[in-house]
Short mmCIF file of C-alpha atoms in Angstrom, two decimals:
data_model
loop_
_atom_site.label_atom_id
_atom_site.label_comp_id
_atom_site.label_asym_id
_atom_site.label_seq_id
_atom_site.Cartn_x
_atom_site.Cartn_y
_atom_site.Cartn_z
CA MET A 208 0.00 0.00 0.00
CA SER A 209 1.45 3.38 -0.93
CA GLY A 210 0.72 6.64 0.84
CA LEU A 211 2.19 10.07 1.45
CA ASP A 212 4.43 10.90 4.42
CA SER A 213 4.20 14.22 6.28
CA ALA A 214 6.59 15.85 3.79
CA GLY A 215 4.38 14.76 0.89
CA LYS A 216 6.81 12.08 -0.29
CA ARG A 217 5.38 8.79 -1.59
CA VAL A 218 6.11 5.92 0.79
CA ARG A 219 5.17 2.25 1.04
CA ARG A 220 3.20 1.47 4.17
CA PRO A 221 2.80 -1.95 5.76
CA LEU A 222 -0.52 -3.68 5.14
CA SER A 223 -2.51 -5.18 7.99
CA PRO A 224 -3.71 -8.76 7.42
CA HIS A 225 -6.79 -8.74 5.21
CA LEU A 226 -10.00 -10.79 5.20
CA GLN A 227 -8.54 -14.05 3.91
CA SER A 228 -6.14 -14.43 6.86
CA TYR A 229 -8.98 -14.66 9.39
CA ASP A 230 -11.57 -17.29 10.18
CA MET A 231 -14.56 -15.08 9.43
CA PHE A 232 -17.13 -17.49 10.80
CA GLN A 233 -16.16 -17.45 14.44
CA MET A 234 -18.97 -15.86 16.41
CA THR A 235 -16.80 -12.88 17.38
CA SER A 236 -15.83 -11.94 13.83
CA LEU A 237 -19.16 -12.88 12.29
CA LEU A 238 -21.14 -10.65 14.69
CA SER A 239 -18.64 -7.84 14.15
CA ILE A 240 -19.04 -8.08 10.36
CA LEU A 241 -22.84 -8.24 10.77
CA ASN A 242 -22.82 -5.06 12.85
CA ARG A 243 -21.11 -3.20 10.04
CA ALA A 244 -23.29 -4.82 7.36
CA THR A 245 -26.54 -3.96 9.18
CA GLY A 246 -25.30 -0.39 9.68
CA VAL A 247 -24.61 -0.04 5.96
CA ALA A 248 -27.99 -1.66 5.17
CA TRP A 249 -29.71 0.98 7.27
CA THR A 250 -28.22 3.71 5.08
CA ILE A 251 -30.66 2.29 2.50
CA GLY A 252 -33.28 1.94 5.24
CA LEU A 253 -33.05 5.64 6.05
CA ALA A 254 -33.47 6.54 2.37
CA LEU A 255 -36.64 4.39 2.32
CA MET A 256 -37.87 6.06 5.51
CA VAL A 257 -37.42 9.51 3.96
CA TRP A 258 -39.14 8.33 0.76
CA TRP A 259 -42.11 7.19 2.88
CA LEU A 260 -42.25 10.51 4.78
CA ALA A 261 -41.92 12.55 1.57
CA ALA A 262 -44.74 10.51 -0.01
CA LEU A 263 -46.86 11.10 3.09
CA ALA A 264 -46.19 14.85 2.88
CA ALA A 265 -46.93 14.88 -0.87
CA GLY A 266 -50.51 13.63 -0.37
CA PRO A 267 -52.84 10.62 -0.63
CA GLY A 268 -51.79 9.65 -4.20
CA PRO A 269 -48.02 9.38 -3.62
CA PHE A 270 -48.67 7.81 -0.21
CA ALA A 271 -50.83 5.10 -1.81
CA THR A 272 -47.97 4.32 -4.24
CA ALA A 273 -45.46 4.04 -1.38
CA ALA A 274 -47.88 1.98 0.72
CA SER A 275 -48.54 -0.46 -2.13
CA TRP A 276 -44.78 -0.92 -2.58
CA ALA A 277 -44.39 -1.50 1.17
CA GLY A 278 -47.29 -3.98 1.13
CA SER A 279 -45.96 -6.00 -1.83
CA TRP A 280 -44.07 -9.25 -1.24
CA LEU A 281 -40.76 -7.62 -2.10
CA GLY A 282 -41.61 -4.63 0.10
CA LEU A 283 -42.55 -6.85 3.05
CA LEU A 284 -39.35 -8.87 2.60
CA VAL A 285 -37.23 -5.69 2.59
CA LEU A 286 -39.12 -4.30 5.62
CA PHE A 287 -38.70 -7.57 7.50
CA GLY A 288 -34.96 -7.56 6.72
CA MET A 289 -34.70 -3.91 7.77
CA THR A 290 -36.47 -4.72 11.05
CA ALA A 291 -34.03 -7.53 11.83
CA ALA A 292 -31.08 -5.34 10.78
CA ALA A 293 -32.33 -2.47 12.96
CA TRP A 294 -32.67 -4.64 16.07
CA TYR A 295 -29.38 -6.40 15.42
CA HIS A 296 -27.52 -3.08 15.01
CA THR A 297 -29.27 -1.76 18.15
CA PHE A 298 -28.29 -4.70 20.38
CA ALA A 299 -24.81 -5.00 18.86
CA GLY A 300 -24.48 -1.24 19.51
CA LEU A 301 -25.45 -1.77 23.15
CA ARG A 302 -22.74 -4.44 23.32
CA HIS A 303 -20.26 -1.92 21.92
CA LEU A 304 -21.30 0.66 24.50
CA MET A 305 -20.65 -1.97 27.18
CA TRP A 306 -17.15 -2.54 25.76
CA ASP A 307 -16.59 1.24 25.56
CA ALA A 308 -17.40 1.41 29.27
CA GLY A 309 -14.71 -1.22 29.84
CA TYR A 310 -16.78 -4.34 30.55
CA GLY A 311 -17.16 -7.80 29.06
CA TYR A 312 -13.86 -8.38 27.27
CA ASP A 313 -13.18 -11.95 28.45
CA ILE A 314 -14.02 -14.78 26.08
CA PRO A 315 -16.92 -16.43 28.01
CA THR A 316 -18.65 -13.03 28.47
CA THR A 317 -18.03 -12.16 24.82
CA TYR A 318 -19.79 -15.33 23.70
CA ARG A 319 -22.61 -14.89 26.22
CA THR A 320 -23.32 -11.28 25.14
CA GLY A 321 -23.01 -12.45 21.51
CA TRP A 322 -25.79 -15.00 22.00
CA ILE A 323 -27.88 -12.46 23.92
CA THR A 324 -27.55 -10.12 20.92
CA VAL A 325 -28.68 -12.86 18.51
CA PHE A 326 -31.68 -13.94 20.63
CA ALA A 327 -32.72 -10.37 21.46
CA THR A 328 -32.66 -9.56 17.73
CA ALA A 329 -34.88 -12.57 16.97
CA ALA A 330 -37.27 -11.75 19.82
CA PHE A 331 -37.65 -8.06 18.93
CA THR A 332 -38.01 -8.81 15.21
CA VAL A 333 -40.83 -11.27 15.94
CA LEU A 334 -42.41 -8.88 18.47
CA THR A 335 -42.36 -6.00 15.95
CA TRP A 336 -44.07 -8.15 13.31
CA VAL A 337 -46.63 -9.41 15.80
CA VAL A 338 -47.53 -5.74 16.33
CA VAL A 339 -47.70 -5.32 12.51
CA ALA A 340 -49.96 -8.39 12.18
CA VAL A 341 -52.29 -7.31 15.01
CA ALA A 342 -52.53 -3.74 13.64
CA TRP A 343 -53.17 -5.02 10.12
CA ALA A 344 -55.75 -7.59 11.21
CA GLY A 345 -57.53 -4.95 13.30
CA ARG A 346 -58.08 -2.83 10.17
CA ALA A 347 -58.89 -5.57 7.69
CA MET B 219 20.78 10.32 43.53
CA ALA B 220 17.20 10.42 42.43
CA TYR B 221 16.31 8.69 39.21
CA PRO B 222 13.62 10.30 37.07
CA THR B 223 10.20 8.79 37.70
CA ALA B 224 8.51 6.97 34.83
CA ASN B 225 6.33 10.02 34.28
CA GLU B 226 9.23 12.48 34.15
CA HIS B 227 11.11 10.20 31.83
CA ASP B 228 8.08 9.99 29.56
CA ASN B 229 7.67 13.77 29.54
CA ALA B 230 11.33 14.32 28.68
CA LEU B 231 10.89 12.22 25.54
CA ARG B 232 7.73 13.99 24.42
CA LEU B 233 7.96 16.18 21.36
CA GLN B 234 4.41 17.45 22.00
CA THR B 235 4.00 20.80 23.78
CA PRO B 236 2.27 20.73 27.20
CA LEU B 237 -0.60 22.80 25.74
CA GLY B 238 -1.04 20.35 22.85
CA ARG B 239 -1.10 17.50 25.32
CA VAL B 240 -3.75 19.19 27.47
CA ARG B 241 -5.96 19.89 24.47
CA GLY B 242 -5.51 16.28 23.34
CA LEU B 243 -6.65 16.96 19.79
CA GLY B 244 -3.78 15.29 17.92
CA SER B 245 -2.56 16.16 14.44
CA ALA B 246 -6.03 16.15 12.86
CA LYS B 247 -7.19 18.80 15.41
CA ASN B 248 -10.40 17.03 16.29
CA GLY B 249 -9.22 14.40 18.77
CA THR B 250 -11.86 11.81 19.60
CA HIS B 251 -14.80 14.01 18.53
CA HIS B 252 -15.88 11.78 15.64
CA TRP B 253 -15.71 8.62 17.78
CA TYR B 254 -17.45 10.36 20.69
CA MET B 255 -20.31 11.68 18.55
CA GLN B 256 -20.91 8.19 17.14
CA ARG B 257 -21.45 6.97 20.72
CA VAL B 258 -23.61 9.94 21.73
CA THR B 259 -25.84 9.54 18.65
CA SER B 260 -26.08 5.77 19.24
CA ILE B 261 -27.32 6.35 22.80
CA ALA B 262 -29.89 8.89 21.55
CA LEU B 263 -31.04 6.44 18.89
CA LEU B 264 -31.81 3.67 21.42
CA PRO B 265 -35.14 5.16 22.63
CA LEU B 266 -35.86 6.78 19.24
CA THR B 267 -35.49 3.45 17.41
CA LEU B 268 -37.78 1.69 19.88
CA TRP B 269 -40.38 4.42 19.48
CA PHE B 270 -40.10 4.60 15.68
CA ALA B 271 -40.14 0.84 15.02
CA PHE B 272 -43.17 0.10 17.21
CA SER B 273 -45.05 3.24 16.09
CA LEU B 274 -44.57 2.26 12.45
CA ALA B 275 -45.57 -1.34 13.17
CA GLY B 276 -48.76 -0.06 14.81
CA LEU B 277 -49.56 2.00 11.69
CA ALA B 278 -49.49 -1.07 9.41
CA GLY B 279 -52.38 -0.92 6.95
CA ALA B 280 -53.59 2.45 8.29
CA PRO B 281 -55.27 4.82 5.80
CA TYR B 282 -53.56 8.04 4.64
CA GLU B 283 -55.56 10.36 6.93
CA ARG B 284 -54.61 8.41 10.05
CA VAL B 285 -50.89 8.21 9.20
CA ALA B 286 -50.78 11.93 8.27
CA ALA B 287 -52.57 12.84 11.52
CA TRP B 288 -50.12 10.67 13.47
CA ALA B 289 -47.08 12.42 11.94
CA ALA B 290 -48.66 15.85 12.50
CA ARG B 291 -49.06 15.44 16.26
CA PRO B 292 -46.47 17.73 17.96
CA LEU B 293 -44.74 15.03 20.01
CA ASN B 294 -44.56 12.61 17.06
CA ALA B 295 -43.30 15.35 14.72
CA THR B 296 -40.62 16.30 17.26
CA LEU B 297 -39.47 12.71 17.65
CA LEU B 298 -39.53 12.18 13.86
CA VAL B 299 -37.31 15.23 13.26
CA LEU B 300 -34.92 14.07 15.98
CA THR B 301 -34.87 10.53 14.57
CA ILE B 302 -34.08 11.82 11.07
CA ALA B 303 -31.38 14.29 12.17
CA ILE B 304 -29.61 11.94 14.59
CA SER B 305 -29.92 8.88 12.30
CA PHE B 306 -28.32 10.67 9.37
CA HIS B 307 -25.55 12.06 11.60
CA HIS B 308 -24.89 8.52 12.88
CA THR B 309 -25.05 7.00 9.38
CA ALA B 310 -22.74 9.61 7.83
CA ALA B 311 -20.23 9.07 10.67
CA GLY B 312 -20.43 5.29 10.36
CA MET B 313 -20.23 5.22 6.57
CA GLN B 314 -17.21 7.54 6.75
CA VAL B 315 -15.34 4.95 8.83
CA VAL B 316 -16.32 2.15 6.43
CA LEU B 317 -15.14 4.19 3.42
CA GLU B 318 -11.91 5.14 5.21
CA ASP B 319 -11.26 1.43 5.72
CA TYR B 320 -11.95 0.22 2.20
CA ILE B 321 -11.57 2.99 -0.39
CA ARG B 322 -8.19 3.77 -1.94
CA PRO B 323 -6.57 5.96 -3.17
CA ASP B 324 -6.97 8.93 -0.85
CA SER B 325 -8.54 11.19 -3.50
CA ARG B 326 -11.31 8.70 -4.26
CA ARG B 327 -11.84 8.08 -0.55
CA ARG B 328 -12.33 11.79 0.16
CA LEU B 329 -14.71 12.07 -2.77
CA ALA B 330 -16.74 9.07 -1.56
CA ILE B 331 -16.99 10.47 1.97
CA LEU B 332 -18.13 13.86 0.67
CA ALA B 333 -20.70 12.15 -1.59
CA VAL B 334 -22.12 10.18 1.34
CA GLN B 335 -22.20 13.23 3.59
CA GLY B 336 -23.86 15.28 0.86
CA SER B 337 -26.49 12.58 0.22
CA CYS B 338 -27.17 12.29 3.94
CA LEU B 339 -27.64 16.05 4.20
CA VAL B 340 -30.05 16.16 1.23
CA LEU B 341 -32.12 13.23 2.55
CA ALA B 342 -32.16 14.62 6.09
CA VAL B 343 -33.44 18.01 4.87
CA LEU B 344 -36.08 16.29 2.70
CA GLY B 345 -37.21 14.18 5.65
CA VAL B 346 -37.37 17.12 8.08
CA LEU B 347 -39.24 19.33 5.57
CA SER B 348 -41.72 16.50 4.94
CA VAL B 349 -42.45 16.23 8.65
CA LEU B 350 -42.73 20.03 9.00
CA ARG B 351 -45.13 20.17 6.07
CA LEU B 352 -47.36 17.62 7.80
CA ALA B 353 -47.03 19.19 11.24
CA LEU B 354 -47.34 22.92 10.51
#
């Protein structure tokens, strides 16, 4: 990898080990990668959220278009994925805040909080869609 | 004779001025601000995400009038604006780190970061104006 030193001269810098030198499917690395992936996915999620709000502000016609997209099979699949990604990123973020505060670095605790993150994501994703189903059924 | 303590020894080797050390902002002049703001926004987003996700779930299948009335309520509009502003701040900060990790060379990396920040700003303004239009 080449870069510039403080005098502006081109220098070769050492490379840190890249993806292929790690076992990416240990729980620790996999959850770390997922945290980043779900964060990036929510960049798209936020764009969809703004689209929905802009359609709502534009009036009943545009809102109906957005709502029919959201209610389609593809839309529901994307929304379900975004829900899971949101809860995963939330609980993984809580885990990061715990680490930032200086707790939970030993291996057994790391695995325990990892599993808590996975199960909490599943539970909150299901709970959110139970609320969706109840709200939807109540209006149908 | 007294040997220098570890701290004195460390100070003697420092090329940084005492003032620079106190300010703790490093060569980029912003210290840990970026990292710190990512944490602050993440804490703010914990309650906002809970509120937004379950509010939206509860609005599933609701007609236009009901959703528009929901967004127009002062408390909901306030929380929506906060969610939009803080989410885009958090996303722009997070995406910046991802791009810094993966995009080379430096010129393309800077361009990508500016593009993401610009897009985030445009979408955030669109989102906030949409909420204001419904609420005011």
